[in-house]
Coordinates of C-alpha atoms in Angstrom, one line a residue:
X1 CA -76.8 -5.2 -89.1
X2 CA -74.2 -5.3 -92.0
X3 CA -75.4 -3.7 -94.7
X4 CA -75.4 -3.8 -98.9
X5 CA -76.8 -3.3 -101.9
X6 CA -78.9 -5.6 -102.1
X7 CA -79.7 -7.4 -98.6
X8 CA -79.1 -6.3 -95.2
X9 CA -77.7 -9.4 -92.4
X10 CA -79.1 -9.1 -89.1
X11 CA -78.3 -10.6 -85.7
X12 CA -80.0 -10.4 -82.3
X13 CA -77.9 -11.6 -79.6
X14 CA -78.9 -11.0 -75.7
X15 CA -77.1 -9.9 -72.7
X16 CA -74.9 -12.7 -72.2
X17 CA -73.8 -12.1 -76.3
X18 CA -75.8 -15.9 -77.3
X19 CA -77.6 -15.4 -81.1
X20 CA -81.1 -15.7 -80.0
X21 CA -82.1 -14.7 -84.2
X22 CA -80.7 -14.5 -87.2
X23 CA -81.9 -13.7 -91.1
X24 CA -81.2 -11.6 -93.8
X25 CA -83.9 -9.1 -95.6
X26 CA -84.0 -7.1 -98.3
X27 CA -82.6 -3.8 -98.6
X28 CA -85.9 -1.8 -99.2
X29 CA -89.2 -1.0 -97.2
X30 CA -90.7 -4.1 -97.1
X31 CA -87.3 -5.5 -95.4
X32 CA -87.4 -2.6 -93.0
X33 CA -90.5 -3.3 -92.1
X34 CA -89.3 -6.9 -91.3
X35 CA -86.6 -5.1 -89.3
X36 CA -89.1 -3.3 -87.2
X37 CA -90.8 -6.1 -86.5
X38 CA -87.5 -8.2 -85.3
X39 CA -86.7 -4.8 -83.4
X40 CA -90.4 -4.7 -81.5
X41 CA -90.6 -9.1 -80.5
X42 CA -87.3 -9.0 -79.6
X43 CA -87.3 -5.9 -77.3
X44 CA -83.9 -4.5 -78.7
X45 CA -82.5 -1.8 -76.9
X46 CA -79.9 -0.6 -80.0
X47 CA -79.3 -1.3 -83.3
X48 CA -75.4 -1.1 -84.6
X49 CA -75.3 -0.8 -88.5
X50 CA -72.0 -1.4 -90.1
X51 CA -72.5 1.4 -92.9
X52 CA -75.1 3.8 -92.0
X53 CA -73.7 6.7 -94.4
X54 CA -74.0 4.4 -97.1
X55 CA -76.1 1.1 -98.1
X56 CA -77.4 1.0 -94.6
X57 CA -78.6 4.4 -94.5
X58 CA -82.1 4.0 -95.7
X59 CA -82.5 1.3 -93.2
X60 CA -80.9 3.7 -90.5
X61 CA -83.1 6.0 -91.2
X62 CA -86.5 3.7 -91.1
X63 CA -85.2 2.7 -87.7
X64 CA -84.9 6.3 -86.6
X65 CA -88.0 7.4 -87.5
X66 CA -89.6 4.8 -85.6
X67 CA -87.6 5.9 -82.2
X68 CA -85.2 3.1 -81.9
X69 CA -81.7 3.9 -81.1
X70 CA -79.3 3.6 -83.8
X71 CA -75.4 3.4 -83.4
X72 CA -72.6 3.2 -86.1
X73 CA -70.0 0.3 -85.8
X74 CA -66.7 1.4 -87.6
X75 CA -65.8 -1.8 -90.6
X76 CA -62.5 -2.0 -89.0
X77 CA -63.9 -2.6 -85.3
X78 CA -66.0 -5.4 -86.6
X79 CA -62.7 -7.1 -88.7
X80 CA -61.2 -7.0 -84.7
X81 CA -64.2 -8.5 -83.4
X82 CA -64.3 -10.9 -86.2
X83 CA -60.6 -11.8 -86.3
X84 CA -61.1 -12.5 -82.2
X85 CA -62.7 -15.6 -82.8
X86 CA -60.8 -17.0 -86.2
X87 CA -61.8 -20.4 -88.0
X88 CA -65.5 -19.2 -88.7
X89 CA -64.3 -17.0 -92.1
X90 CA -66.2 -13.8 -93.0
X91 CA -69.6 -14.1 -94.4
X92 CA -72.5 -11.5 -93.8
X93 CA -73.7 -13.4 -90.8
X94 CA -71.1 -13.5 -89.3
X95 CA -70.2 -9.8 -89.6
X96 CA -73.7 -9.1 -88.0
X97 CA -73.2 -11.2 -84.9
X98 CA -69.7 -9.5 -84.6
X99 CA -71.6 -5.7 -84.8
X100 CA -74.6 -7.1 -82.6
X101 CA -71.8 -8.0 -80.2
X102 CA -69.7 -4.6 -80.5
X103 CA -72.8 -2.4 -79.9
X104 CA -73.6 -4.4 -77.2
X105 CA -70.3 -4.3 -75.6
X106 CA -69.0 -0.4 -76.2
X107 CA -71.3 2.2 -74.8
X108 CA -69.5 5.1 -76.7
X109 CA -70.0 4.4 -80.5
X110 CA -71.4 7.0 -82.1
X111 CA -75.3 7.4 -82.7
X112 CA -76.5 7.9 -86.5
X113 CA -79.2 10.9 -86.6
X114 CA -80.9 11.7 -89.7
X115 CA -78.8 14.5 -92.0
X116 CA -80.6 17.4 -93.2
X117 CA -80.2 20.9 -94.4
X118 CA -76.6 22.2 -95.5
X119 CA -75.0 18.9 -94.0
X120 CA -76.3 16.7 -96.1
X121 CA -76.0 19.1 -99.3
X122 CA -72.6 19.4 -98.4
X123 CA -71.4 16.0 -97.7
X124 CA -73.2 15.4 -101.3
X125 CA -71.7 18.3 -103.0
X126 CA -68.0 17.4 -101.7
X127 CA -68.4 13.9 -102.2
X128 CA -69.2 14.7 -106.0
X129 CA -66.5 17.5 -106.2
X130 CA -64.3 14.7 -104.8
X131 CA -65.0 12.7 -107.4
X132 CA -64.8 14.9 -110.2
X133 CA -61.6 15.8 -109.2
X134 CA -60.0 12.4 -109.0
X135 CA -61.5 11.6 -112.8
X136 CA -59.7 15.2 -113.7
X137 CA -56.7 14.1 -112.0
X138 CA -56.6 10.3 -113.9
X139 CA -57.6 11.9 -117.5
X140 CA -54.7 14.7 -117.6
X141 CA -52.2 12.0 -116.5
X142 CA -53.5 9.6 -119.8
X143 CA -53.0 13.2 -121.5
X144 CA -49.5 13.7 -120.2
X145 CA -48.4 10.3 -121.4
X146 CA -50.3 10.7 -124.9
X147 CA -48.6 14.3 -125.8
X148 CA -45.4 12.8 -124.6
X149 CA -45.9 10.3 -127.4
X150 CA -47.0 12.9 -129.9
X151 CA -44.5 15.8 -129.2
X152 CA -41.2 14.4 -127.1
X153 CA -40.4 17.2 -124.9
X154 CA -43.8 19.1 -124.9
X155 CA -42.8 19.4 -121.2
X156 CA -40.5 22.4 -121.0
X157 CA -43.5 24.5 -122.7
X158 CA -46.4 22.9 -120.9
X159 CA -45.7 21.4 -117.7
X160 CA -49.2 21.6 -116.1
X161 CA -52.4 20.8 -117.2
X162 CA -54.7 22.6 -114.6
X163 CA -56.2 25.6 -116.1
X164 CA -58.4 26.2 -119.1
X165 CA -55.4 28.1 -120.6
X166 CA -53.4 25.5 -120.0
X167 CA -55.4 22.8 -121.9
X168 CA -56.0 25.2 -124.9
X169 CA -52.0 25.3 -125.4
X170 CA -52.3 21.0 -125.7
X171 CA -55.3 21.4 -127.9
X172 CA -53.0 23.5 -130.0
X173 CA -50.1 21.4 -129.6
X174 CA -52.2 18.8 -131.5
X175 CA -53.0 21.1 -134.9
X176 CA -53.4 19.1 -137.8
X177 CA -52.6 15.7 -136.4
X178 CA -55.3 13.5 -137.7
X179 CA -53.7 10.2 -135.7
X180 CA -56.1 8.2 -133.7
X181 CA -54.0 8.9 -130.7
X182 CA -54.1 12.2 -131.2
X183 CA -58.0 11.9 -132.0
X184 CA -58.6 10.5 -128.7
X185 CA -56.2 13.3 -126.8
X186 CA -58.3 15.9 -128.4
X187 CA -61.4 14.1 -126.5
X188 CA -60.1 13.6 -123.4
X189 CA -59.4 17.3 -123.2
X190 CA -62.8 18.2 -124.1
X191 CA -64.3 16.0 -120.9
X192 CA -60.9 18.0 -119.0
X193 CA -62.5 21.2 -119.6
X194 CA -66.5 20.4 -118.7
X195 CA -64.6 18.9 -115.2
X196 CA -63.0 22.1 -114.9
X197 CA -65.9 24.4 -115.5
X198 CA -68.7 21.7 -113.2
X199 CA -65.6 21.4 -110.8
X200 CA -65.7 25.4 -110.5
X201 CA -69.4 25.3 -110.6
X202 CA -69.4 23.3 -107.5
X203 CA -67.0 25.3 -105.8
X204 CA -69.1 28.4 -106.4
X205 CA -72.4 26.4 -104.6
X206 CA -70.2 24.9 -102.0
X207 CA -68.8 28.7 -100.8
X208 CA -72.8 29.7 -100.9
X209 CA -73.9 26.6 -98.4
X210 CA -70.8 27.2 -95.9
X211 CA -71.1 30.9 -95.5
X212 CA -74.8 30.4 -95.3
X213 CA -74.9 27.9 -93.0
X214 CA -72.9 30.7 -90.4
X215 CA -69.9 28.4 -89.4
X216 CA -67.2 30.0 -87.8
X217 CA -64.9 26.7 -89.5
X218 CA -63.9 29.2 -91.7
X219 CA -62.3 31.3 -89.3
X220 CA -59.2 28.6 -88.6
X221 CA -56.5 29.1 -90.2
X222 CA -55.6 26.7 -93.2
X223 CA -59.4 25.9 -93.3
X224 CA -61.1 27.5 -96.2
X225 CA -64.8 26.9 -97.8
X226 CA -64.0 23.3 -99.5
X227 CA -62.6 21.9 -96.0
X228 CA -65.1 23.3 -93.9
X229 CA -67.7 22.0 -96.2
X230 CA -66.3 18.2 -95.9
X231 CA -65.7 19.0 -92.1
X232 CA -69.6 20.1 -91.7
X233 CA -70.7 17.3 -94.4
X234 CA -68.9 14.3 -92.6
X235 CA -69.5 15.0 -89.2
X236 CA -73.4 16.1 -89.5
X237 CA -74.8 16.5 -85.9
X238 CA -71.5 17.4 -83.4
X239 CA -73.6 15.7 -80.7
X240 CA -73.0 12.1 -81.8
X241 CA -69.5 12.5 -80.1
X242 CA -69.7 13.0 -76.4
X243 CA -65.9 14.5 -76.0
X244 CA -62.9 15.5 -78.0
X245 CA -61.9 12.0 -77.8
X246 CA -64.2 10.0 -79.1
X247 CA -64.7 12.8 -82.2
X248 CA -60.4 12.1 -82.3
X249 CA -61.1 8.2 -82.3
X250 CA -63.8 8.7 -85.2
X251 CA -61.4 10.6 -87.1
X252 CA -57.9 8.5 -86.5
X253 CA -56.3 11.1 -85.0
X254 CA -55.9 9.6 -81.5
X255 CA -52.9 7.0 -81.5
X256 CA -53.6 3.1 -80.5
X257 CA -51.8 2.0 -77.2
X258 CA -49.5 -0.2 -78.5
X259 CA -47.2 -0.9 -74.6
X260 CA -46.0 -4.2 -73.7
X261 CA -44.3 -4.5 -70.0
X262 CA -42.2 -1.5 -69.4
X263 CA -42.3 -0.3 -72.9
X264 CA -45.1 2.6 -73.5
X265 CA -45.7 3.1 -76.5
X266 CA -48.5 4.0 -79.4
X267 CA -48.6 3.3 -82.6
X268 CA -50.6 4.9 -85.9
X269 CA -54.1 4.8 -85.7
X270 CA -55.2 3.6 -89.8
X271 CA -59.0 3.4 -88.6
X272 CA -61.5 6.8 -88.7
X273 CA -63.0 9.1 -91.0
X274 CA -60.2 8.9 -93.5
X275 CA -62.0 11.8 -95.2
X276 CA -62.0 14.1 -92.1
X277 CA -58.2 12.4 -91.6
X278 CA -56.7 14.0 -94.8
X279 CA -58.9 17.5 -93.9
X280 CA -56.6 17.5 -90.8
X281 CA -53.4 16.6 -92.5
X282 CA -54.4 19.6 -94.9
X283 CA -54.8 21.7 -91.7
X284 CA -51.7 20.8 -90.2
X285 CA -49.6 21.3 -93.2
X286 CA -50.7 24.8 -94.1
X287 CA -50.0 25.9 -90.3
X288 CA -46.6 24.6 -90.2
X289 CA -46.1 26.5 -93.5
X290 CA -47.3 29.9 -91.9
X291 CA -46.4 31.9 -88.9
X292 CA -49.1 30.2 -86.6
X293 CA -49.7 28.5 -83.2
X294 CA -49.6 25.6 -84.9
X295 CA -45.7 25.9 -86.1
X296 CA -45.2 26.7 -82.4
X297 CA -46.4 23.6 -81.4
X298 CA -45.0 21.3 -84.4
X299 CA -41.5 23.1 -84.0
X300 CA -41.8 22.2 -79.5
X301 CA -42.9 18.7 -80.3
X302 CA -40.0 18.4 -82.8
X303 CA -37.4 19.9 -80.2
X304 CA -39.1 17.0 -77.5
X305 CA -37.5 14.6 -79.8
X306 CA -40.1 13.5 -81.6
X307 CA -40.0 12.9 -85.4
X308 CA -41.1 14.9 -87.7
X309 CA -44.0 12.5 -88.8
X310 CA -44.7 12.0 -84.6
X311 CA -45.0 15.8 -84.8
X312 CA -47.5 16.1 -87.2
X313 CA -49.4 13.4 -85.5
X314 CA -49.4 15.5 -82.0
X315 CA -50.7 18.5 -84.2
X316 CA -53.3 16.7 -86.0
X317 CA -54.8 15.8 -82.6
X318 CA -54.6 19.4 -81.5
X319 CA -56.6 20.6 -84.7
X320 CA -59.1 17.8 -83.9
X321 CA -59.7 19.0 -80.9
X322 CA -60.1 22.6 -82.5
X323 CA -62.2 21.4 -84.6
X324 CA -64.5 19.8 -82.3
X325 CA -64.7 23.2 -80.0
X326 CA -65.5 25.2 -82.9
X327 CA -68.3 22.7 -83.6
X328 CA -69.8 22.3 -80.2
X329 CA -69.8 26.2 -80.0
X330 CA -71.4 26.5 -83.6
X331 CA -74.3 24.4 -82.1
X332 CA -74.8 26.0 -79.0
X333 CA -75.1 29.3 -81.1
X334 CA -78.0 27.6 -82.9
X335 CA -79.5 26.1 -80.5
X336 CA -80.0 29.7 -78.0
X337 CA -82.5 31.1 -80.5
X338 CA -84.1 28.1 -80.7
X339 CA -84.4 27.7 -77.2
X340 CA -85.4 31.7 -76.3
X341 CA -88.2 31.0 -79.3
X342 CA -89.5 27.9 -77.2

């Protein structure tokens, strides 16, 4: 099923990969119902939704709470699958026969289980943070450029805009100017400081969920409240991944074999989480900074040869695999008292 706004595409294909069905229904109940329906003549064993954290979720989650097995199929796996057999183009059909065949092909994609609790608060909370952040970050650079044009060389006394304090000093910069330009700088830094106070707001909720939630994320270095809460929020149930390497895979920490005869090679893997990517590029830069395990092993990777990108790479993959322990042990600690109270 590829999924969005609007409709959702679907293809049935059976074991030998042949389109036995095709159509395309709405995306809302009564075209999950059709999708039940098309699940329950056809017999389907799995369902592989291109999307399933975003316009496909509803439909995801319909499909779940009727007991069918739901899996998601990563956008860039279906380009590959797509690109395989070239001269039919991209449409939505098309993208649904080429996740119909990928879920029928890979048995280890990962299954989508419905989010609740401090998961799904989370991954709402950082999402919005994240967002909030990046319209901060775009407003004070218009603001740079317009006090560079009111007061040439403003600079030297204000050379950051990233505390309240800090965008008092512009507001004051801009004292009796009655320009339009300076009209409109005055309003920008207005919505600047309602970011900054919702942006601290958020961060004051986000602290409350992860501690209460009893992760020990929190506990690694270089992984504070805000990372853990995107860690907890984009991963949801640890279980979907059966090993450290498929949870490296969904993240695009483990590299893409990339040999050709004697040459063994691998190259960059651009696919993943990206979100859960730059979480581990944050990790991995803070321990190389400090006195950790983690500088040990950039600094023998580094002394191996490697570059110092390569390096990071190898200790990226290292903190995935942290992560993913400190997950699976997180859940087993939740699941004992459930288990002694059965």
């Amino acid at each position: 099923m590829d999924s969005h706004k609007d409709t959702l595409a679907v293809a049935v294909i059976d074991a030998t990969g042949r389109v036995v069905d095709q159509l395309q229904v709405a995306n809302q109940e009564s075209g999950f119902a059709r999708l039940l329906e098309l699940v329950n003549g056809h017999g389907v064993v799995r369902v592989g939704i291109e999307g399933s954290g975003n316009y496909g979720w509803p439909a995801a989650l319909w499909l779940l709470e009727h007991d069918v097995t739901v899996v998601e199929v990563a956008p860039l796996l279906t380009a590959r699958e797509r690109s395989s057999r070239p001269g039919q183009g991209k449409t939505d059909p098309v993208d649904a026969v080429a996740i119909a065949r990928i879920t029928a092909r890979d048995d280890d994609l990962p299954p989508v289980r419905a989010m609740t609790g401090p998961a799904a608060d989370l991954r709402v909370l950082s999402d919005y943070r994240d967002q909030l952040v990046a319209e901060r970050t775009a407003t004070a650079n218009r603001v740079h450029v317009d006090l560079l044009w009111l007061h040439p060389g403003y600079q030297h006394q204000l050379r950051h805009l990233t505390t309240l304090s800090d965008l008092a000093a512009a507001e004051a910069l801009l004292t009796g100017d009655s320009s339009v330009r300076a009209t409109i700088t005055r309003g920008r830094l207005a919505r600047m400081k309602d970011l900054t106070r919702e942006i601290g707001e958020l961060r004051v909720q986000i602290d409350s969920l992860v501690a209460a939630s009893g992760s020990s994320l929190t506990r690694i270095y270089g992984v504070g409240p805000l990372l853990a809460a995107t860690i907890i929020g984009r991963v949801g149930d640890v279980r979907r991944y059966p090993s450290r390497h498929h949870f490296a895979t969904a993240n695009g920490t483990a590299p893409i074999p990339a040999s050709s005869g004697r040459t063994v090679r691998h190259r960059l893997n651009r696919g993943g989480d990206r979100q859960l990517n730059r979480v581990l590029y944050v990790m991995a830069i803070t321990q190389i900074r400090g006195d950790t395990e983690g500088r040990s092993y950039y600094q023998r990777k580094r002394a191996e040869g490697k570059t110092s990108r390569e390096a990071l790479r190898c200790l990226k993959r290292r903190l995935s695999d942290l992560i993913y322990r400190t997950l699976r042990a997180d859940r087993a600690a939740d699941d004992r008292p459930r288990a002694a109270a059965a």
